[in-house]
CSV table of C-alpha atoms in Angstrom, one decimal:
chain,number,residue,atom,x,y,z
X,204,MET,CA,0.1,-0.1,-0.1
X,205,LYS,CA,1.1,3.5,-0.6
X,206,ILE,CA,1.4,5.3,2.8
X,207,ALA,CA,2.0,9.0,3.3
X,208,PHE,CA,4.4,9.5,6.2
X,209,HIS,CA,4.6,12.7,8.3
X,210,ALA,CA,6.7,13.5,11.4
X,211,PRO,CA,5.6,17.0,12.6
X,212,LEU,CA,8.3,17.3,15.2
X,213,LYS,CA,11.3,16.3,13.1
X,214,SER,CA,11.1,15.1,9.3
X,215,PRO,CA,13.1,12.0,8.5
X,216,ASP,CA,15.1,14.2,6.1
X,217,HIS,CA,15.9,16.9,8.8
X,218,PRO,CA,19.7,17.5,8.8
X,219,VAL,CA,20.1,17.4,12.7
X,220,PRO,CA,20.3,13.9,14.1
X,221,SER,CA,18.2,12.9,17.1
X,222,GLY,CA,16.3,10.0,18.5
X,223,ASP,CA,13.1,11.3,16.9
X,224,ARG,CA,14.7,11.4,13.4
X,225,GLN,CA,16.2,7.9,13.9
X,226,MET,CA,12.7,6.4,15.0
X,227,ALA,CA,11.0,8.1,12.0
X,228,ARG,CA,13.5,6.5,9.7
X,229,MET,CA,13.2,3.2,11.2
X,230,LEU,CA,9.6,3.2,11.1
X,231,ILE,CA,9.8,4.0,7.4
X,232,GLU,CA,12.2,1.0,7.0
X,233,ALA,CA,9.9,-1.3,9.0
X,234,LEU,CA,6.8,-0.3,7.0
X,235,CYS,CA,8.8,-0.8,3.7
X,236,LEU,CA,9.9,-4.3,5.0
X,237,ALA,CA,6.2,-5.1,5.7
X,238,GLY,CA,5.5,-4.4,2.1
X,239,HIS,CA,4.3,-1.0,1.7
X,240,GLU,CA,5.5,2.0,-0.3
X,241,ILE,CA,6.2,5.0,1.7
X,242,VAL,CA,6.4,8.7,0.6
X,243,ILE,CA,7.4,11.6,2.8
X,244,ALA,CA,4.0,13.5,2.7
X,245,SER,CA,5.5,16.9,3.9
X,246,ASP,CA,8.7,18.4,5.5
X,247,LEU,CA,6.3,20.9,7.5
X,248,ARG,CA,7.5,21.2,11.0
X,249,THR,CA,5.1,22.3,13.5
X,250,PHE,CA,7.3,22.2,16.7
X,251,SER,CA,7.0,25.2,18.7
X,252,ARG,CA,8.3,26.2,22.2
X,253,ASP,CA,6.1,29.4,22.0
X,254,ALA,CA,2.7,28.9,23.8
X,255,SER,CA,1.3,32.0,22.4
X,256,GLU,CA,-2.0,31.9,20.3
X,257,ALA,CA,-0.4,34.1,17.8
X,258,ALA,CA,2.5,31.5,17.2
X,259,PHE,CA,-0.2,28.7,17.0
X,260,ALA,CA,-2.1,30.9,14.4
X,261,ALA,CA,1.0,31.3,12.4
X,262,LEU,CA,1.6,27.4,12.4
X,263,CYS,CA,-2.1,26.9,11.3
X,264,SER,CA,-1.6,29.3,8.4
X,265,GLU,CA,1.4,27.6,7.2
X,266,ALA,CA,-0.4,24.2,7.5
X,267,GLU,CA,-3.4,25.7,5.5
X,268,ARG,CA,-0.9,26.4,2.6
X,269,GLU,CA,0.6,22.9,2.8
X,270,ILE,CA,-3.0,21.3,2.7
X,271,VAL,CA,-3.7,23.2,-0.3
X,272,ARG,CA,-0.6,22.0,-2.0
X,273,LEU,CA,-1.2,18.4,-1.0
X,274,ARG,CA,-4.8,18.5,-2.0
X,275,GLU,CA,-3.8,19.6,-5.5
X,276,LEU,CA,-1.1,17.1,-5.8
X,277,TRP,CA,-3.4,14.3,-4.7
X,278,ARG,CA,-6.2,15.3,-7.1
X,279,ARG,CA,-3.7,15.4,-9.8
X,280,GLU,CA,-1.7,12.3,-9.2
X,281,GLY,CA,-4.1,10.3,-6.8
X,282,PRO,CA,-4.0,10.1,-2.9
X,283,PRO,CA,-2.1,7.7,-0.8
X,284,GLU,CA,-4.0,4.9,0.8
X,285,ALA,CA,-3.2,5.9,4.3
X,286,TRP,CA,-1.6,8.7,6.3
X,287,PHE,CA,0.9,7.6,9.1
X,288,CYS,CA,1.9,10.4,11.5
X,289,TYR,CA,4.9,9.9,13.9
X,290,HIS,CA,5.0,11.6,17.2
X,291,PRO,CA,2.2,14.1,17.4
X,292,TYR,CA,2.1,16.0,20.7
X,293,TYR,CA,1.3,19.5,22.2
X,294,LYS,CA,4.6,21.0,20.9
X,295,ALA,CA,4.1,19.4,17.5
X,296,PRO,CA,0.6,18.6,16.5
X,297,ASP,CA,-0.3,17.1,13.1
X,298,LEU,CA,-2.2,19.8,11.4
X,299,LEU,CA,-2.3,18.2,8.0
X,300,GLY,CA,-3.1,14.4,8.3
X,301,PRO,CA,-6.6,14.4,9.9
X,302,ARG,CA,-8.0,16.9,7.4
X,303,LEU,CA,-6.7,15.3,4.5
X,304,SER,CA,-7.4,11.8,5.5
X,305,ALA,CA,-11.0,12.8,6.1
X,306,GLU,CA,-11.3,14.7,2.8
X,307,PHE,CA,-9.8,11.9,0.8
X,308,ALA,CA,-11.5,8.8,3.0
X,309,ILE,CA,-8.3,7.2,3.8
X,310,PRO,CA,-7.2,5.7,7.1
X,311,TYR,CA,-5.4,8.0,9.5
X,312,ILE,CA,-2.8,6.4,11.6
X,313,THR,CA,-0.7,7.6,14.6
X,314,ALA,CA,2.6,6.3,16.3
X,315,GLU,CA,3.7,7.6,19.5
X,316,SER,CA,1.0,10.1,20.0
X,317,SER,CA,0.8,11.6,23.5
X,318,TYR,CA,-1.5,13.7,25.7
X,319,SER,CA,-0.7,15.5,29.0
X,320,TYR,CA,-3.5,17.3,31.0
X,321,ARG,CA,-1.0,19.6,32.6
X,322,ARG,CA,-0.2,21.2,29.1
X,323,ASN,CA,-3.7,22.4,28.6
X,324,THR,CA,-2.6,26.0,28.9
X,325,ASP,CA,-2.4,28.9,26.5
X,326,ALA,CA,-2.0,27.9,22.8
X,327,TRP,CA,-0.8,24.6,23.7
X,328,ARG,CA,-4.3,23.5,24.9
X,329,LEU,CA,-5.3,24.3,21.2
X,330,ALA,CA,-2.5,22.0,19.9
X,331,GLN,CA,-3.5,19.2,22.3
X,332,ASP,CA,-7.1,19.6,21.1
X,333,GLU,CA,-5.7,18.7,17.5
X,334,VAL,CA,-3.8,15.9,19.0
X,335,ALA,CA,-6.9,14.5,20.7
X,336,ALA,CA,-9.1,15.0,17.7
X,337,GLY,CA,-6.5,13.1,15.6
X,338,ALA,CA,-6.3,10.3,18.1
X,339,ARG,CA,-10.1,9.9,18.0
X,340,GLN,CA,-10.2,9.9,14.3
X,341,ALA,CA,-7.3,7.4,13.9
X,342,ALA,CA,-7.9,3.9,12.6
X,343,VAL,CA,-5.3,3.1,15.3
X,344,ASN,CA,-3.0,4.7,17.6
X,345,ILE,CA,0.3,2.8,17.8
X,346,CYS,CA,2.1,3.2,21.3
X,347,PHE,CA,5.6,2.2,22.1
X,348,THR,CA,5.3,2.2,25.8
X,349,HIS,CA,2.5,1.0,28.1
X,350,ARG,CA,3.1,4.4,30.0
X,351,ASP,CA,2.1,6.4,26.9
X,352,ARG,CA,-0.7,4.2,26.0
X,353,GLU,CA,-2.2,4.6,29.5
X,354,GLY,CA,-1.8,8.5,29.4
X,355,LEU,CA,-3.5,8.7,25.9
X,356,GLN,CA,-6.2,6.2,26.8
X,357,GLU,CA,-7.1,8.1,29.9
X,358,ALA,CA,-7.7,11.2,27.9
X,359,ILE,CA,-9.3,9.6,24.9
X,360,PRO,CA,-10.7,6.3,26.0
X,361,SER,CA,-12.8,5.9,22.8
X,362,ALA,CA,-9.9,5.7,20.5
X,363,ARG,CA,-8.4,2.5,19.1
X,364,TYR,CA,-4.9,1.3,20.3
X,365,ALA,CA,-2.2,-1.1,19.6
X,366,MET,CA,1.3,-1.8,20.9
X,367,LEU,CA,4.7,-1.8,19.1
X,368,ALA,CA,7.7,-2.3,21.2
X,369,PRO,CA,10.6,0.0,20.6
X,370,PHE,CA,13.1,-1.5,18.1
X,371,ILE,CA,16.3,-0.9,16.2
X,372,ASP,CA,18.1,-2.0,13.1
X,373,VAL,CA,20.5,-4.7,14.5
X,374,SER,CA,22.3,-5.4,11.3
X,375,PRO,CA,25.3,-2.9,12.2
X,376,PHE,CA,25.6,-4.9,15.4
X,377,ARG,CA,25.7,-8.5,14.0
X,378,GLU,CA,29.4,-8.9,13.2
X,379,LEU,CA,30.9,-6.8,16.0
X,380,ARG,CA,34.2,-7.9,17.7
X,381,ARG,CA,35.2,-6.5,21.0
X,382,THR,CA,38.9,-5.3,21.8
X,383,LYS,CA,39.5,-6.4,25.3
X,384,VAL,CA,41.3,-4.1,27.6
X,385,ASP,CA,42.3,-4.5,31.4
X,386,GLU,CA,40.3,-1.6,32.7
X,387,CYS,CA,36.4,-1.6,32.6
X,388,ARG,CA,35.0,0.6,30.0
X,389,LEU,CA,31.8,2.6,30.8
X,390,VAL,CA,29.9,4.3,27.9
X,391,ALA,CA,27.4,6.9,27.6
X,392,VAL,CA,25.8,8.3,24.3
X,393,ALA,CA,23.8,11.4,24.7
X,394,MET,CA,23.3,15.0,23.3
X,395,MET,CA,24.4,17.8,25.5
X,396,ARG,CA,21.6,20.1,26.0
X,397,SER,CA,19.6,21.6,28.9
X,398,GLY,CA,16.7,19.8,30.5
X,399,ASP,CA,16.5,16.0,31.0
X,400,LYS,CA,19.8,15.3,29.4
X,401,MET,CA,21.6,17.7,31.7
X,402,ASP,CA,19.8,16.2,34.7
X,403,SER,CA,21.2,12.7,33.6
X,404,TYR,CA,24.7,14.0,33.1
X,405,ARG,CA,24.6,15.7,36.7
X,406,MET,CA,23.3,12.2,38.1
X,407,LEU,CA,25.9,10.2,36.3
X,408,ALA,CA,28.7,12.5,37.5
X,409,ARG,CA,27.5,12.5,41.1
X,410,ALA,CA,27.3,8.6,41.1
X,411,LEU,CA,30.7,8.1,39.5
X,412,THR,CA,32.3,10.1,42.4
X,413,LEU,CA,31.0,7.3,44.6
X,414,VAL,CA,32.8,4.5,42.7
X,415,VAL,CA,36.0,6.2,41.9
X,416,ASP,CA,37.8,3.7,44.0
X,417,LEU,CA,37.2,0.9,41.5
X,418,PRO,CA,39.2,1.0,38.1
X,419,TRP,CA,37.0,2.2,35.2
X,420,ARG,CA,37.2,4.7,32.3
X,421,LEU,CA,34.2,6.5,31.0
X,422,THR,CA,33.6,7.2,27.1
X,423,VAL,CA,31.1,10.0,26.5
X,424,VAL,CA,29.7,10.3,23.0
X,425,GLY,CA,27.7,13.5,22.2
X,426,ASP,CA,27.9,17.1,21.7
X,427,GLY,CA,25.6,20.1,21.9
X,428,PRO,CA,25.0,23.7,23.2
X,429,ALA,CA,25.7,22.6,26.8
X,430,ARG,CA,29.1,20.9,26.2
X,431,ALA,CA,30.9,23.3,28.5
X,432,GLU,CA,28.5,22.8,31.3
X,433,VAL,CA,28.7,19.0,30.9
X,434,HIS,CA,32.5,19.1,31.1
X,435,GLU,CA,32.3,21.3,34.1
X,436,ILE,CA,30.0,18.8,35.8
X,437,PHE,CA,32.6,16.1,35.5
X,438,ALA,CA,35.6,18.3,36.6
X,439,GLY,CA,35.7,16.7,40.0
X,440,LEU,CA,36.5,13.4,38.4
X,441,PRO,CA,40.2,12.5,37.3
X,442,ALA,CA,40.7,13.6,33.8
X,443,GLU,CA,42.4,10.4,32.8
X,444,ARG,CA,39.2,8.5,33.6
X,445,LEU,CA,37.2,10.5,31.0
X,446,GLU,CA,37.2,10.2,27.2
X,447,TRP,CA,35.1,12.8,25.4
X,448,ARG,CA,34.4,11.5,21.8
X,449,GLY,CA,32.0,14.5,21.0
X,450,GLU,CA,29.6,13.9,17.9
X,451,VAL,CA,30.5,11.0,15.8
X,452,GLU,CA,28.9,9.5,12.7
X,453,PRO,CA,26.0,7.2,13.4
X,454,GLN,CA,27.9,4.3,11.7
X,455,ALA,CA,30.7,4.6,14.3
X,456,ILE,CA,28.5,4.1,17.2
X,457,PRO,CA,28.3,0.2,17.1
X,458,GLY,CA,32.1,0.0,17.2
X,459,ILE,CA,32.3,2.2,20.2
X,460,LEU,CA,29.6,0.3,22.1
X,461,ALA,CA,31.2,-3.0,21.3
X,462,ASP,CA,34.4,-2.0,23.2
X,463,GLY,CA,32.4,-1.2,26.2
X,464,ASP,CA,31.6,-3.2,29.2
X,465,LEU,CA,28.8,-1.3,30.9
X,466,TYR,CA,26.3,1.2,29.5
X,467,VAL,CA,25.6,3.8,32.2
X,468,TRP,CA,22.9,6.5,31.6
X,469,PRO,CA,20.3,7.5,34.1
X,470,GLY,CA,17.6,8.3,31.6
X,471,CYS,CA,15.9,11.3,33.2
X,472,GLY,CA,12.5,11.7,31.4
X,473,GLU,CA,13.6,9.2,28.9
X,474,ALA,CA,10.7,8.3,26.5
X,475,TYR,CA,12.2,4.8,26.2
X,476,GLY,CA,15.8,5.4,24.7
X,477,LEU,CA,17.0,3.9,21.6
X,478,SER,CA,20.6,4.1,23.0
X,479,TYR,CA,19.8,1.4,25.5
X,480,LEU,CA,18.5,-1.0,22.8
X,481,GLU,CA,21.9,-0.2,20.8
X,482,ALA,CA,24.1,-1.0,23.8
X,483,GLU,CA,22.3,-4.1,24.5
X,484,ALA,CA,22.5,-5.2,20.8
X,485,ALA,CA,26.4,-4.6,21.3
X,486,GLY,CA,26.3,-7.0,24.1
X,487,MET,CA,26.5,-4.5,27.0
X,488,PRO,CA,24.4,-4.6,30.2
X,489,VAL,CA,22.8,-1.3,31.2
X,490,VAL,CA,22.4,0.7,34.4
X,491,ALA,CA,19.5,3.1,34.3
X,492,GLN,CA,16.7,4.5,36.4
X,493,ARG,CA,13.4,2.7,36.6
X,494,THR,CA,11.6,5.7,35.1
X,495,ALA,CA,9.4,6.8,32.2
X,496,GLY,CA,9.7,4.4,29.4
X,497,VAL,CA,13.1,2.8,30.3
X,498,PRO,CA,11.6,-0.4,31.7
X,499,GLU,CA,10.2,-1.1,28.2
X,500,VAL,CA,13.7,-1.5,26.8
X,501,VAL,CA,15.9,-2.6,29.8
X,502,TRP,CA,14.8,-5.7,31.8
X,503,ASP,CA,15.8,-5.4,35.4
X,504,GLU,CA,18.1,-8.2,36.6
X,505,GLU,CA,18.1,-9.7,33.1
X,506,THR,CA,19.6,-7.2,30.7
X,507,GLY,CA,20.8,-4.7,33.3
X,508,LEU,CA,19.9,-3.0,36.5
X,509,LEU,CA,17.3,-0.4,37.1
X,510,THR,CA,17.3,1.8,40.1
X,511,PRO,CA,14.7,4.2,41.7
X,512,ALA,CA,14.3,7.5,40.1
X,513,GLY,CA,16.5,10.3,41.5
X,514,ASP,CA,18.4,8.0,43.9
X,515,VAL,CA,22.0,8.7,43.1
X,516,GLU,CA,23.4,6.1,45.7
X,517,ALA,CA,21.3,3.3,44.3
X,518,PHE,CA,22.5,4.2,40.8
X,519,ALA,CA,26.0,4.1,42.1
X,520,ALA,CA,25.5,0.8,44.0
X,521,ALA,CA,24.3,-0.6,40.7
X,522,ILE,CA,27.4,0.5,38.9
X,523,ARG,CA,29.5,-0.9,41.6
X,524,ARG,CA,27.9,-4.2,41.6
X,525,LEU,CA,28.5,-4.7,37.8
X,526,LEU,CA,31.9,-3.2,37.9
X,527,SER,CA,32.8,-5.7,40.7
X,528,ASP,CA,31.3,-8.9,38.9
X,529,GLU,CA,32.6,-9.7,35.3
X,530,ALA,CA,30.5,-12.8,35.2
X,531,LEU,CA,27.4,-11.0,35.8
X,532,ARG,CA,28.3,-8.4,33.2
X,533,VAL,CA,28.8,-11.2,30.8
X,534,GLN,CA,25.7,-13.0,31.7
X,535,PHE,CA,23.5,-9.8,31.5
X,536,GLY,CA,25.3,-8.7,28.2
X,537,GLY,CA,24.5,-12.0,26.5
X,538,ARG,CA,20.9,-11.8,27.6
X,539,ALA,CA,20.7,-8.3,26.4
X,540,ARG,CA,22.1,-9.1,22.9
X,541,HIS,CA,19.6,-12.0,22.5
X,542,PHE,CA,16.7,-9.9,23.7
X,543,VAL,CA,17.4,-7.2,21.1
X,544,PHE,CA,18.1,-9.5,18.2
X,545,GLU,CA,15.2,-11.7,18.9
X,546,GLU,CA,12.4,-9.3,19.9
X,547,ARG,CA,13.4,-5.7,19.0
X,548,SER,CA,14.7,-6.0,15.4
X,549,LEU,CA,13.5,-4.4,12.2
X,550,PRO,CA,12.0,-7.7,11.0
X,551,ALA,CA,10.2,-8.1,14.4
X,552,ALA,CA,8.8,-4.6,14.1
X,553,ALA,CA,7.8,-5.1,10.4
X,554,ALA,CA,5.9,-8.3,11.3
X,555,ARG,CA,4.1,-6.5,14.2
X,556,LEU,CA,3.3,-3.4,12.0
X,557,GLY,CA,1.9,-5.7,9.4
X,558,GLU,CA,-0.4,-7.2,11.9
X,559,ILE,CA,-1.6,-3.9,13.1
X,560,LEU,CA,-2.4,-2.4,9.8
X,561,SER,CA,-4.1,-5.5,8.7
X,562,GLU,CA,-6.2,-5.5,11.8
X,563,PHE,CA,-7.1,-1.8,12.2
X,564,GLY,CA,-6.5,-0.3,8.7
X,565,GLY,CA,-7.4,-3.1,6.5
X,566,MET,CA,-4.0,-2.8,4.8
X,567,GLY,CA,-2.7,-6.4,4.6
X,568,ARG,CA,-0.1,-6.9,1.8
């Protein structure tokens, strides 16, 4: 089937890498693997940090022009057979898909749509009204975590829902070979920016000061506007313990992870965290907080250790436990790799998407 794909937060073609762009691209790959033809419907980005009604009105005007363009295109060349919207939420509502889907009588589908009652202020309330209307209209709302499904279902109980577990492309991790060194290598991969990422960096630095008596070296992959602040946060640790890799090409990540022993990232506010799945695919156990969507991708006492949210001492104790027990690291790492390869791969996601679209959208191959 021909599916129009739209990501209002960040287009798959956006030049700046992020987890959202990565997931959008992987969804397209999975849909193609399931037998569908995918076209990027629009590069229109409705993301806005401005909660004013004037800003929302400007976005609606821009969306109206894009609707006119797509309407003319579809009348001339024929419409797609479905509209698939990835990650509509209060800062990036889908202002195109619901209207065009209704006008051309095609199924409207969302993935990772979310709703938050506490965001019903100013123009963000208007944006959330659009998100809620789209969820009600959708043939199915595909949720990646039970937490997101419960939040959306509480707000819109009459909508239709299905689960798709977070996944990655495991092919870059298939033939990895580890370079063994004496010291234990810790790894963290994350952008350096304010908010949740900075909170995680602060927690990680504080936890590592509590295990500085053990031998380890931390490799940090990532860059961003808060680079100087991140470096300052870690200034209390011995400089020789830290390796700053900065931003690297995506194809370099698997090799870096393969040389690691333990992935350490608190995951403050993490939706689910594709980096956890990548670390596990490389055979690394994970230490993270039991918060937000992290338990959907890391199994406590199976593929890693999860600690209570905000508890620095517990996070440090989990790191200490795995630093001190190589056999347990190897055991968890083996389970982690098997888990991702068997249950969280592109083929697994493609099969599940095929089931969902056949059941809810009548779009079997």
